C-alpha cells in the first residue's frame, strides 16, 4: 500500500511524525510521504527513524499556492530536502502564514470575534499556523459550535477569513519543487469547485511549468471521480498519485494507507523517483 499525502502535528494533523509512521506501518503501508502544509519539519524529524527505512519514507510537502485568485495545493514528492530553492520557499511561506494569521484575526475582530495571537499560539505550540488552529480557538471561545461551522461561515473559500495573500504562485511552487529534484503533483483536484474548462487551464499551466502528476485518488472518493481523473491523466500524460490526506483518526475519514487501487494502466508517480533512485524497490 502506498500513501503519498499525509499530515502530522508539524502542520494541522493530530499525530506526531512517529505516531504517523507507526500507524502507517500497522496499516500495511510500504511507501509513505509526509506532506505537511508548507513545512518539512515533521519529515526531517523522522527520516532516519528505523520505521522510515522499513516503509520507504519519501520526502514530501504540500505547498499553499495561488492561481488566478484561487487557493491551489501543490504536493512535492521526492525532492532534496536540503535544496536552497525549497528551503527559501518554505521560509517565505512560513512568514506568509504568520502574516496571514494576523490579517485573519483582524478580520474576525471586526466581525466581533476577537482572538489574540497568544490564544492561537496556545493551539499551535510553535508549529506551522493554519486556519484549523484559528477555528479551534473560535470553538473554544464559543463563537461557533464546531470547526466545520467555523470554516463554513468564516474561514472557508470566499469567506472573510479566506486570506490568500503572501502565498507563492502555483507556477513558482512547481518550479521550486522541480528545481529541488522533486515531482510536483496537483493535490485533490476535485476539491477546487472549478468549471472543467478552468481546471483544464490550471492543468495546462501546471504542465507548462514542469508539473508531472495529479492525485487521481485523494482520500475516500467515489469510483466516478477516480475515473474522471484517470481519464485526464491518460489524456494529458500525467503520472498518477494517491494519497489519503490523513490528518487524524476519524471514523468517517480516510485512514492512512486505506486507499482504493489505481486503474492498472496508469503510470504511477512512484515510477519517477524509482528511476531517480534505483535502490528503491
Ligand atoms: P490552511 O492551511 O491554513 O490554509 O488551512 C487549510 C486546512 O484546513 C486544510 O488543509 C484542511 O486540513 C482544513 N480544512 C479545510 N476545510 C475544513 C473544514 N470544512 N473543516 C475542517 N477543516 C478544514
Ligand atoms: Mn490540512
Ligand atoms: Mn490540501
Ligand atoms: Mn493535505
PDB file of C-alpha atoms and ligand atoms in Angstrom:
ATOM      1  CA  UNK A   1       0.000   0.000   0.000  1.00  0.00           C
ATOM      2  CA  UNK A   2       1.275   3.432  -0.934  1.00  0.00           C
ATOM      3  CA  UNK A   3       0.155   6.737   0.591  1.00  0.00           C
ATOM      4  CA  UNK A   4       1.698   9.960  -0.676  1.00  0.00           C
ATOM      5  CA  UNK A   5      -0.363  12.615   1.121  1.00  0.00           C
ATOM      6  CA  UNK A   6      -0.481  12.730   4.939  1.00  0.00           C
ATOM      7  CA  UNK A   7      -0.210  15.267   7.755  1.00  0.00           C
ATOM      8  CA  UNK A   8       1.358  15.317  11.213  1.00  0.00           C
ATOM      9  CA  UNK A   9       1.200  17.815  14.031  1.00  0.00           C
ATOM     10  CA  UNK A  10       4.047  19.707  12.364  1.00  0.00           C
ATOM     11  CA  UNK A  11       1.146  21.339  10.468  1.00  0.00           C
ATOM     12  CA  UNK A  12      -2.537  20.652  11.157  1.00  0.00           C
ATOM     13  CA  UNK A  13      -2.544  16.907  11.797  1.00  0.00           C
ATOM     14  CA  UNK A  14      -3.024  15.397  15.247  1.00  0.00           C
ATOM     15  CA  UNK A  15      -0.346  12.684  15.303  1.00  0.00           C
ATOM     16  CA  UNK A  16       3.352  13.130  15.887  1.00  0.00           C
ATOM     17  CA  UNK A  17       5.525  12.042  12.939  1.00  0.00           C
ATOM     18  CA  UNK A  18       6.495   8.898  14.930  1.00  0.00           C
ATOM     19  CA  UNK A  19       2.855   8.068  15.614  1.00  0.00           C
ATOM     20  CA  UNK A  20       2.042   8.515  11.932  1.00  0.00           C
ATOM     21  CA  UNK A  21       4.885   6.172  10.900  1.00  0.00           C
ATOM     22  CA  UNK A  22       3.650   3.567  13.391  1.00  0.00           C
ATOM     23  CA  UNK A  23       0.055   3.861  12.211  1.00  0.00           C
ATOM     24  CA  UNK A  24       1.112   3.645   8.557  1.00  0.00           C
ATOM     25  CA  UNK A  25       3.188   0.537   9.287  1.00  0.00           C
ATOM     26  CA  UNK A  26       0.278  -1.070  11.173  1.00  0.00           C
ATOM     27  CA  UNK A  27      -1.976  -0.334   8.206  1.00  0.00           C
ATOM     28  CA  UNK A  28       0.424  -2.096   5.823  1.00  0.00           C
ATOM     29  CA  UNK A  29       1.841   0.991   4.121  1.00  0.00           C
ATOM     30  CA  UNK A  30       5.161   0.291   2.408  1.00  0.00           C
ATOM     31  CA  UNK A  31       5.750   3.712   0.914  1.00  0.00           C
ATOM     32  CA  UNK A  32       4.772   6.936   2.647  1.00  0.00           C
ATOM     33  CA  UNK A  33       5.133  10.671   2.119  1.00  0.00           C
ATOM     34  CA  UNK A  34       4.504  13.102   4.975  1.00  0.00           C
ATOM     35  CA  UNK A  35       3.172  16.185   3.191  1.00  0.00           C
ATOM     36  CA  UNK A  36       2.589  18.792   5.872  1.00  0.00           C
ATOM     37  CA  UNK A  37       1.396  22.250   4.826  1.00  0.00           C
ATOM     38  CA  UNK A  38       4.434  24.373   3.898  1.00  0.00           C
ATOM     39  CA  UNK A  39       6.819  22.586   6.243  1.00  0.00           C
ATOM     40  CA  UNK A  40       9.130  19.575   6.122  1.00  0.00           C
ATOM     41  CA  UNK A  41       9.891  19.676   9.870  1.00  0.00           C
ATOM     42  CA  UNK A  42       7.853  16.504  10.526  1.00  0.00           C
ATOM     43  CA  UNK A  43       9.549  14.634   7.686  1.00  0.00           C
ATOM     44  CA  UNK A  44      13.019  15.773   8.786  1.00  0.00           C
ATOM     45  CA  UNK A  45      12.405  14.673  12.367  1.00  0.00           C
ATOM     46  CA  UNK A  46      11.750  11.033  11.373  1.00  0.00           C
ATOM     47  CA  UNK A  47      13.608  10.475   8.131  1.00  0.00           C
ATOM     48  CA  UNK A  48      16.304   8.411   9.881  1.00  0.00           C
ATOM     49  CA  UNK A  49      13.841   6.602  12.150  1.00  0.00           C
ATOM     50  CA  UNK A  50      14.050   2.793  11.779  1.00  0.00           C
ATOM     51  CA  UNK A  51      10.373   2.662  10.737  1.00  0.00           C
ATOM     52  CA  UNK A  52      11.117   5.179   7.981  1.00  0.00           C
ATOM     53  CA  UNK A  53      13.650   2.771   6.458  1.00  0.00           C
ATOM     54  CA  UNK A  54      11.200  -0.113   6.604  1.00  0.00           C
ATOM     55  CA  UNK A  55       8.420   1.639   4.777  1.00  0.00           C
ATOM     56  CA  UNK A  56      10.348   3.867   2.355  1.00  0.00           C
ATOM     57  CA  UNK A  57       9.667   7.362   3.544  1.00  0.00           C
ATOM     58  CA  UNK A  58       9.675   9.745   0.576  1.00  0.00           C
ATOM     59  CA  UNK A  59      10.307  13.458   1.135  1.00  0.00           C
ATOM     60  CA  UNK A  60       7.104  15.444   0.861  1.00  0.00           C
ATOM     61  CA  UNK A  61       5.367  18.771   1.346  1.00  0.00           C
ATOM     62  CA  UNK A  62       2.020  20.369   0.456  1.00  0.00           C
ATOM     63  CA  UNK A  63       2.583  23.936  -0.711  1.00  0.00           C
ATOM     64  CA  UNK A  64      -0.229  26.508  -0.461  1.00  0.00           C
ATOM     65  CA  UNK A  65      -0.297  28.487  -3.694  1.00  0.00           C
ATOM     66  CA  UNK A  66      -2.495  30.928  -5.555  1.00  0.00           C
ATOM     67  CA  UNK A  67      -3.640  30.651  -9.113  1.00  0.00           C
ATOM     68  CA  UNK A  68      -5.989  33.237 -10.624  1.00  0.00           C
ATOM     69  CA  UNK A  69      -7.124  34.309  -7.182  1.00  0.00           C
ATOM     70  CA  UNK A  70      -7.843  30.772  -6.029  1.00  0.00           C
ATOM     71  CA  UNK A  71      -6.052  28.685  -3.442  1.00  0.00           C
ATOM     72  CA  UNK A  72      -4.444  25.604  -5.024  1.00  0.00           C
ATOM     73  CA  UNK A  73      -2.433  22.983  -3.133  1.00  0.00           C
ATOM     74  CA  UNK A  74       0.634  21.561  -4.839  1.00  0.00           C
ATOM     75  CA  UNK A  75       2.299  18.487  -3.351  1.00  0.00           C
ATOM     76  CA  UNK A  76       6.029  17.982  -3.827  1.00  0.00           C
ATOM     77  CA  UNK A  77       7.496  14.463  -3.662  1.00  0.00           C
ATOM     78  CA  UNK A  78      10.987  13.032  -3.690  1.00  0.00           C
ATOM     79  CA  UNK A  79      12.868  16.350  -3.616  1.00  0.00           C
ATOM     80  CA  UNK A  80      16.186  17.122  -1.959  1.00  0.00           C
ATOM     81  CA  UNK A  81      15.101  18.377   1.468  1.00  0.00           C
ATOM     82  CA  UNK A  82      18.292  20.428   1.788  1.00  0.00           C
ATOM     83  CA  UNK A  83      17.950  22.209  -1.555  1.00  0.00           C
ATOM     84  CA  UNK A  84      18.245  26.014  -1.314  1.00  0.00           C
ATOM     85  CA  UNK A  85      15.238  26.643  -3.560  1.00  0.00           C
ATOM     86  CA  UNK A  86      12.992  24.547  -1.294  1.00  0.00           C
ATOM     87  CA  UNK A  87      14.410  25.977   1.928  1.00  0.00           C
ATOM     88  CA  UNK A  88      13.909  29.560   0.722  1.00  0.00           C
ATOM     89  CA  UNK A  89      10.384  28.866  -0.493  1.00  0.00           C
ATOM     90  CA  UNK A  90       9.274  27.243   2.763  1.00  0.00           C
ATOM     91  CA  UNK A  91      10.789  30.089   4.768  1.00  0.00           C
ATOM     92  CA  UNK A  92       8.787  32.567   2.717  1.00  0.00           C
ATOM     93  CA  UNK A  93       5.619  30.504   3.092  1.00  0.00           C
ATOM     94  CA  UNK A  94       6.153  30.335   6.840  1.00  0.00           C
ATOM     95  CA  UNK A  95       6.337  34.109   7.011  1.00  0.00           C
ATOM     96  CA  UNK A  96       3.267  34.396   4.797  1.00  0.00           C
ATOM     97  CA  UNK A  97       1.382  32.100   7.192  1.00  0.00           C
ATOM     98  CA  UNK A  98       2.252  34.248  10.190  1.00  0.00           C
ATOM     99  CA  UNK A  99       1.240  37.431   8.383  1.00  0.00           C
ATOM    100  CA  UNK A 100      -1.955  35.842   7.108  1.00  0.00           C
ATOM    101  CA  UNK A 101      -2.912  34.733  10.621  1.00  0.00           C
ATOM    102  CA  UNK A 102      -2.694  38.341  11.838  1.00  0.00           C
ATOM    103  CA  UNK A 103      -4.858  39.539   8.951  1.00  0.00           C
ATOM    104  CA  UNK A 104      -7.449  36.828   9.655  1.00  0.00           C
ATOM    105  CA  UNK A 105      -7.539  37.808  13.340  1.00  0.00           C
ATOM    106  CA  UNK A 106      -8.061  41.463  12.386  1.00  0.00           C
ATOM    107  CA  UNK A 107     -10.980  40.471  10.172  1.00  0.00           C
ATOM    108  CA  UNK A 108     -12.520  38.303  12.870  1.00  0.00           C
ATOM    109  CA  UNK A 109     -12.146  41.116  15.406  1.00  0.00           C
ATOM    110  CA  UNK A 110     -14.000  43.447  13.056  1.00  0.00           C
ATOM    111  CA  UNK A 111     -16.746  40.821  12.886  1.00  0.00           C
ATOM    112  CA  UNK A 112     -16.946  40.904  16.722  1.00  0.00           C
ATOM    113  CA  UNK A 113     -14.972  37.732  17.312  1.00  0.00           C
ATOM    114  CA  UNK A 114     -11.777  38.976  18.944  1.00  0.00           C
ATOM    115  CA  UNK A 115      -8.974  36.426  19.275  1.00  0.00           C
ATOM    116  CA  UNK A 116      -5.434  37.216  20.367  1.00  0.00           C
ATOM    117  CA  UNK A 117      -2.373  35.816  18.652  1.00  0.00           C
ATOM    118  CA  UNK A 118      -1.461  34.287  22.020  1.00  0.00           C
ATOM    119  CA  UNK A 119      -4.656  32.257  22.035  1.00  0.00           C
ATOM    120  CA  UNK A 120      -3.822  30.842  18.592  1.00  0.00           C
ATOM    121  CA  UNK A 121      -0.242  30.147  19.634  1.00  0.00           C
ATOM    122  CA  UNK A 122      -1.582  28.049  22.510  1.00  0.00           C
ATOM    123  CA  UNK A 123      -3.042  25.802  19.812  1.00  0.00           C
ATOM    124  CA  UNK A 124      -0.056  25.705  17.502  1.00  0.00           C
ATOM    125  CA  UNK A 125       2.665  25.338  20.170  1.00  0.00           C
ATOM    126  CA  UNK A 126       5.266  26.796  17.824  1.00  0.00           C
ATOM    127  CA  UNK A 127       4.251  24.653  14.848  1.00  0.00           C
ATOM    128  CA  UNK A 128       3.031  25.760  11.423  1.00  0.00           C
ATOM    129  CA  UNK A 129      -0.009  28.013  11.949  1.00  0.00           C
ATOM    130  CA  UNK A 130      -3.149  27.364   9.911  1.00  0.00           C
ATOM    131  CA  UNK A 131      -6.854  28.110   9.746  1.00  0.00           C
ATOM    132  CA  UNK A 132      -7.721  24.894  11.656  1.00  0.00           C
ATOM    133  CA  UNK A 133      -5.891  26.322  14.694  1.00  0.00           C
ATOM    134  CA  UNK A 134      -7.865  29.581  14.465  1.00  0.00           C
ATOM    135  CA  UNK A 135     -11.056  27.546  14.036  1.00  0.00           C
ATOM    136  CA  UNK A 136     -10.247  25.620  17.223  1.00  0.00           C
ATOM    137  CA  UNK A 137      -9.990  28.892  19.193  1.00  0.00           C
ATOM    138  CA  UNK A 138     -13.285  30.089  17.697  1.00  0.00           C
ATOM    139  CA  UNK A 139     -14.925  26.936  19.043  1.00  0.00           C
ATOM    140  CA  UNK A 140     -13.193  27.296  22.410  1.00  0.00           C
ATOM    141  CA  UNK A 141     -14.436  30.869  22.754  1.00  0.00           C
ATOM    142  CA  UNK A 142     -17.978  29.906  21.783  1.00  0.00           C
ATOM    143  CA  UNK A 143     -18.069  31.909  18.529  1.00  0.00           C
ATOM    144  CA  UNK A 144     -19.098  28.767  16.637  1.00  0.00           C
ATOM    145  CA  UNK A 145     -20.226  25.289  17.673  1.00  0.00           C
ATOM    146  CA  UNK A 146     -17.608  23.329  15.776  1.00  0.00           C
ATOM    147  CA  UNK A 147     -14.613  23.602  13.440  1.00  0.00           C
ATOM    148  CA  UNK A 148     -16.686  22.737  10.393  1.00  0.00           C
ATOM    149  CA  UNK A 149     -19.027  25.680  11.093  1.00  0.00           C
ATOM    150  CA  UNK A 150     -16.022  27.969  11.544  1.00  0.00           C
ATOM    151  CA  UNK A 151     -14.903  27.090   8.009  1.00  0.00           C
ATOM    152  CA  UNK A 152     -18.365  27.215   6.540  1.00  0.00           C
ATOM    153  CA  UNK A 153     -19.193  30.653   7.925  1.00  0.00           C
ATOM    154  CA  UNK A 154     -15.882  32.464   8.350  1.00  0.00           C
ATOM    155  CA  UNK A 155     -12.708  30.726   7.176  1.00  0.00           C
ATOM    156  CA  UNK A 156     -13.563  28.671   4.096  1.00  0.00           C
ATOM    157  CA  UNK A 157     -13.312  29.630   0.411  1.00  0.00           C
ATOM    158  CA  UNK A 158     -14.786  33.061  -0.250  1.00  0.00           C
ATOM    159  CA  UNK A 159     -15.398  33.901   3.435  1.00  0.00           C
ATOM    160  CA  UNK A 160     -13.814  36.756   5.408  1.00  0.00           C
ATOM    161  CA  UNK A 161     -11.012  34.576   6.769  1.00  0.00           C
ATOM    162  CA  UNK A 162     -10.047  33.137   3.380  1.00  0.00           C
ATOM    163  CA  UNK A 163      -6.919  35.276   3.036  1.00  0.00           C
ATOM    164  CA  UNK A 164      -4.539  34.096   0.337  1.00  0.00           C
ATOM    165  CA  UNK A 165      -2.070  36.965   0.130  1.00  0.00           C
ATOM    166  CA  UNK A 166       1.552  36.010   0.522  1.00  0.00           C
ATOM    167  CA  UNK A 167       1.489  32.523  -0.962  1.00  0.00           C
ATOM    168  CA  UNK A 168       3.747  31.658  -3.847  1.00  0.00           C
ATOM    169  CA  UNK A 169       2.037  31.295  -7.194  1.00  0.00           C
ATOM    170  CA  UNK A 170       1.172  27.837  -8.454  1.00  0.00           C
ATOM    171  CA  UNK A 171       3.873  28.015 -11.135  1.00  0.00           C
ATOM    172  CA  UNK A 172       6.516  29.190  -8.665  1.00  0.00           C
ATOM    173  CA  UNK A 173       5.751  26.223  -6.403  1.00  0.00           C
ATOM    174  CA  UNK A 174       6.054  23.813  -9.342  1.00  0.00           C
ATOM    175  CA  UNK A 175       9.376  25.352 -10.315  1.00  0.00           C
ATOM    176  CA  UNK A 176      10.752  25.187  -6.764  1.00  0.00           C
ATOM    177  CA  UNK A 177       9.785  21.521  -6.392  1.00  0.00           C
ATOM    178  CA  UNK A 178      11.261  20.653  -9.784  1.00  0.00           C
ATOM    179  CA  UNK A 179      14.457  22.636  -9.152  1.00  0.00           C
ATOM    180  CA  UNK A 180      14.857  20.707  -5.884  1.00  0.00           C
ATOM    181  CA  UNK A 181      14.776  17.441  -7.814  1.00  0.00           C
ATOM    182  CA  UNK A 182      11.201  16.556  -6.907  1.00  0.00           C
ATOM    183  CA  UNK A 183       7.922  15.818  -8.641  1.00  0.00           C
ATOM    184  CA  UNK A 184       5.068  18.371  -8.479  1.00  0.00           C
ATOM    185  CA  UNK A 185       1.571  16.972  -8.015  1.00  0.00           C
ATOM    186  CA  UNK A 186      -1.798  18.779  -8.125  1.00  0.00           C
ATOM    187  CA  UNK A 187      -3.371  17.857  -4.776  1.00  0.00           C
ATOM    188  CA  UNK A 188      -7.054  16.790  -4.511  1.00  0.00           C
ATOM    189  CA  UNK A 189      -8.039  18.199  -7.953  1.00  0.00           C
ATOM    190  CA  UNK A 190     -11.696  17.547  -7.287  1.00  0.00           C
ATOM    191  CA  UNK A 191     -11.805  19.943  -4.325  1.00  0.00           C
ATOM    192  CA  UNK A 192     -11.476  23.253  -6.130  1.00  0.00           C
ATOM    193  CA  UNK A 193     -15.016  23.716  -7.367  1.00  0.00           C
ATOM    194  CA  UNK A 194     -13.897  24.943 -10.780  1.00  0.00           C
ATOM    195  CA  UNK A 195     -15.504  24.545 -14.142  1.00  0.00           C
ATOM    196  CA  UNK A 196     -13.941  21.840 -16.295  1.00  0.00           C
ATOM    197  CA  UNK A 197     -12.536  24.477 -18.640  1.00  0.00           C
ATOM    198  CA  UNK A 198     -10.842  26.297 -15.791  1.00  0.00           C
ATOM    199  CA  UNK A 199      -9.457  23.072 -14.345  1.00  0.00           C
ATOM    200  CA  UNK A 200      -8.004  22.216 -17.750  1.00  0.00           C
ATOM    201  CA  UNK A 201      -6.374  25.644 -17.945  1.00  0.00           C
ATOM    202  CA  UNK A 202      -4.888  25.034 -14.498  1.00  0.00           C
ATOM    203  CA  UNK A 203      -3.513  21.678 -15.688  1.00  0.00           C
ATOM    204  CA  UNK A 204      -2.099  23.338 -18.836  1.00  0.00           C
ATOM    205  CA  UNK A 205      -0.182  25.913 -16.811  1.00  0.00           C
ATOM    206  CA  UNK A 206       0.898  23.343 -14.263  1.00  0.00           C
ATOM    207  CA  UNK A 207       2.308  21.158 -17.036  1.00  0.00           C
ATOM    208  CA  UNK A 208       3.924  24.086 -18.839  1.00  0.00           C
ATOM    209  CA  UNK A 209       5.933  24.870 -15.690  1.00  0.00           C
ATOM    210  CA  UNK A 210       7.136  21.287 -15.236  1.00  0.00           C
ATOM    211  CA  UNK A 211       4.274  19.707 -13.267  1.00  0.00           C
ATOM    212  CA  UNK A 212       4.077  15.973 -13.936  1.00  0.00           C
ATOM    213  CA  UNK A 213       1.418  14.382 -11.755  1.00  0.00           C
ATOM    214  CA  UNK A 214      -2.091  14.723 -10.327  1.00  0.00           C
ATOM    215  CA  UNK A 215      -3.758  12.956  -7.425  1.00  0.00           C
ATOM    216  CA  UNK A 216      -6.055  10.526  -9.182  1.00  0.00           C
ATOM    217  CA  UNK A 217      -7.041   9.120  -5.808  1.00  0.00           C
ATOM    218  CA  UNK A 218      -7.496  11.511  -2.880  1.00  0.00           C
ATOM    219  CA  UNK A 219      -8.956  10.037   0.265  1.00  0.00           C
ATOM    220  CA  UNK A 220     -12.236   8.194   0.057  1.00  0.00           C
ATOM    221  CA  UNK A 221     -13.816   9.082  -3.218  1.00  0.00           C
ATOM    222  CA  UNK A 222     -16.480   7.597  -5.471  1.00  0.00           C
ATOM    223  CA  UNK A 223     -15.321   5.500  -8.401  1.00  0.00           C
ATOM    224  CA  UNK A 224     -16.702   8.082 -10.821  1.00  0.00           C
ATOM    225  CA  UNK A 225     -14.227  10.672  -9.508  1.00  0.00           C
ATOM    226  CA  UNK A 226     -11.323   8.220  -9.832  1.00  0.00           C
ATOM    227  CA  UNK A 227     -12.412   7.524 -13.408  1.00  0.00           C
ATOM    228  CA  UNK A 228     -12.664  11.226 -14.195  1.00  0.00           C
ATOM    229  CA  UNK A 229      -9.098  11.978 -13.092  1.00  0.00           C
ATOM    230  CA  UNK A 230      -7.738   8.718 -14.509  1.00  0.00           C
ATOM    231  CA  UNK A 231      -9.119   9.809 -17.858  1.00  0.00           C
ATOM    232  CA  UNK A 232      -7.481  13.245 -17.571  1.00  0.00           C
ATOM    233  CA  UNK A 233      -4.175  11.631 -16.571  1.00  0.00           C
ATOM    234  CA  UNK A 234      -4.241   9.353 -19.623  1.00  0.00           C
ATOM    235  CA  UNK A 235      -5.264  12.146 -21.957  1.00  0.00           C
ATOM    236  CA  UNK A 236      -2.582  14.570 -20.815  1.00  0.00           C
ATOM    237  CA  UNK A 237       0.204  12.159 -19.951  1.00  0.00           C
ATOM    238  CA  UNK A 238       0.168  12.887 -16.236  1.00  0.00           C
ATOM    239  CA  UNK A 239       1.597  10.445 -13.755  1.00  0.00           C
ATOM    240  CA  UNK A 240      -0.929   9.378 -11.115  1.00  0.00           C
ATOM    241  CA  UNK A 241      -0.505   9.943  -7.389  1.00  0.00           C
ATOM    242  CA  UNK A 242      -2.526   8.559  -4.485  1.00  0.00           C
ATOM    243  CA  UNK A 243      -2.974   9.980  -1.000  1.00  0.00           C
ATOM    244  CA  UNK A 244      -5.315   9.760   1.955  1.00  0.00           C
ATOM    245  CA  UNK A 245      -4.818  13.395   3.074  1.00  0.00           C
ATOM    246  CA  UNK A 246      -4.915  11.856   6.541  1.00  0.00           C
ATOM    247  CA  UNK A 247      -4.964  14.423   9.384  1.00  0.00           C
ATOM    248  CA  UNK A 248      -6.349  12.421  12.325  1.00  0.00           C
ATOM    249  CA  UNK A 249      -8.118   9.157  13.066  1.00  0.00           C
ATOM    250  CA  UNK A 250     -11.822   9.713  12.389  1.00  0.00           C
ATOM    251  CA  UNK A 251     -14.477   7.078  11.871  1.00  0.00           C
ATOM    252  CA  UNK A 252     -15.713   8.825   8.713  1.00  0.00           C
ATOM    253  CA  UNK A 253     -12.303   9.948   7.459  1.00  0.00           C
ATOM    254  CA  UNK A 254      -9.774   8.173   5.278  1.00  0.00           C
ATOM    255  CA  UNK A 255      -7.153   6.414   7.382  1.00  0.00           C
ATOM    256  CA  UNK A 256      -3.511   6.425   6.337  1.00  0.00           C
ATOM    257  CA  UNK A 257      -3.000   3.825   3.612  1.00  0.00           C
ATOM    258  CA  UNK A 258      -6.673   2.929   3.242  1.00  0.00           C
ATOM    259  CA  UNK A 259      -6.922   3.770  -0.429  1.00  0.00           C
ATOM    260  CA  UNK A 260      -8.523   2.116  -3.385  1.00  0.00           C
ATOM    261  CA  UNK A 261      -6.304   0.902  -6.210  1.00  0.00           C
ATOM    262  CA  UNK A 262      -5.239   2.953  -9.186  1.00  0.00           C
ATOM    263  CA  UNK A 263      -6.528   1.789 -12.564  1.00  0.00           C
ATOM    264  CA  UNK A 264      -3.730  -0.535 -13.683  1.00  0.00           C
ATOM    265  CA  UNK A 265      -2.940   1.176 -16.979  1.00  0.00           C
ATOM    266  CA  UNK A 266      -1.980   4.493 -15.350  1.00  0.00           C
ATOM    267  CA  UNK A 267       1.643   5.486 -14.819  1.00  0.00           C
ATOM    268  CA  UNK A 268       2.119   5.676 -11.050  1.00  0.00           C
ATOM    269  CA  UNK A 269       4.118   8.652  -9.824  1.00  0.00           C
ATOM    270  CA  UNK A 270       6.495   6.419  -7.834  1.00  0.00           C
ATOM    271  CA  UNK A 271       7.972   5.207 -11.154  1.00  0.00           C
ATOM    272  CA  UNK A 272       9.507   8.648 -11.475  1.00  0.00           C
ATOM    273  CA  UNK A 273      11.558   8.520  -8.340  1.00  0.00           C
ATOM    274  CA  UNK A 274      12.342   4.859  -8.797  1.00  0.00           C
ATOM    275  CA  UNK A 275      14.148   5.962 -11.925  1.00  0.00           C
ATOM    276  CA  UNK A 276      15.924   8.637  -9.921  1.00  0.00           C
ATOM    277  CA  UNK A 277      16.758   6.312  -7.038  1.00  0.00           C
ATOM    278  CA  UNK A 278      17.256   2.756  -8.300  1.00  0.00           C
ATOM    279  CA  UNK A 279      17.806   1.429  -4.762  1.00  0.00           C
ATOM    280  CA  UNK A 280      14.089   1.860  -4.035  1.00  0.00           C
ATOM    281  CA  UNK A 281      12.340  -1.394  -4.834  1.00  0.00           C
TER     282      UNK A 281
HETATM  283  P1  LIG B   1      -4.631  26.499   5.812  1.00  0.00           P
HETATM  284  O1  LIG B   1      -3.504  25.530   5.644  1.00  0.00           O
HETATM  285  O2  LIG B   1      -4.430  27.423   6.942  1.00  0.00           O
HETATM  286  O3  LIG B   1      -4.975  27.199   4.536  1.00  0.00           O
HETATM  287  O4  LIG B   1      -5.909  25.640   6.221  1.00  0.00           O
HETATM  288  C1  LIG B   1      -6.403  24.674   5.327  1.00  0.00           C
HETATM  289  C2  LIG B   1      -6.672  23.371   6.060  1.00  0.00           C
HETATM  290  O5  LIG B   1      -7.871  23.486   6.812  1.00  0.00           O
HETATM  291  C3  LIG B   1      -6.915  22.206   5.135  1.00  0.00           C
HETATM  292  O6  LIG B   1      -5.709  21.571   4.818  1.00  0.00           O
HETATM  293  C4  LIG B   1      -7.779  21.291   5.987  1.00  0.00           C
HETATM  294  O7  LIG B   1      -6.971  20.468   6.777  1.00  0.00           O
HETATM  295  C5  LIG B   1      -8.518  22.237   6.896  1.00  0.00           C
HETATM  296  N1  LIG B   1      -9.924  22.418   6.488  1.00  0.00           N
HETATM  297  C6  LIG B   1     -10.386  22.930   5.347  1.00  0.00           C
HETATM  298  N2  LIG B   1     -11.739  22.966   5.330  1.00  0.00           N
HETATM  299  C7  LIG B   1     -12.137  22.436   6.503  1.00  0.00           C
HETATM  300  C8  LIG B   1     -13.414  22.192   7.098  1.00  0.00           C
HETATM  301  N3  LIG B   1     -14.550  22.497   6.485  1.00  0.00           N
HETATM  302  N4  LIG B   1     -13.431  21.636   8.336  1.00  0.00           N
HETATM  303  C9  LIG B   1     -12.285  21.327   8.969  1.00  0.00           C
HETATM  304  N5  LIG B   1     -11.065  21.543   8.454  1.00  0.00           N
HETATM  305  C10 LIG B   1     -10.978  22.080   7.245  1.00  0.00           C
HETATM  306 MN1  LIG B   2      -4.812  20.412   6.411  1.00  0.00          MN
HETATM  307 MN1  LIG B   3      -4.819  20.347   0.729  1.00  0.00          MN
HETATM  308 MN1  LIG B   4      -3.358  17.826   2.728  1.00  0.00          MN
END
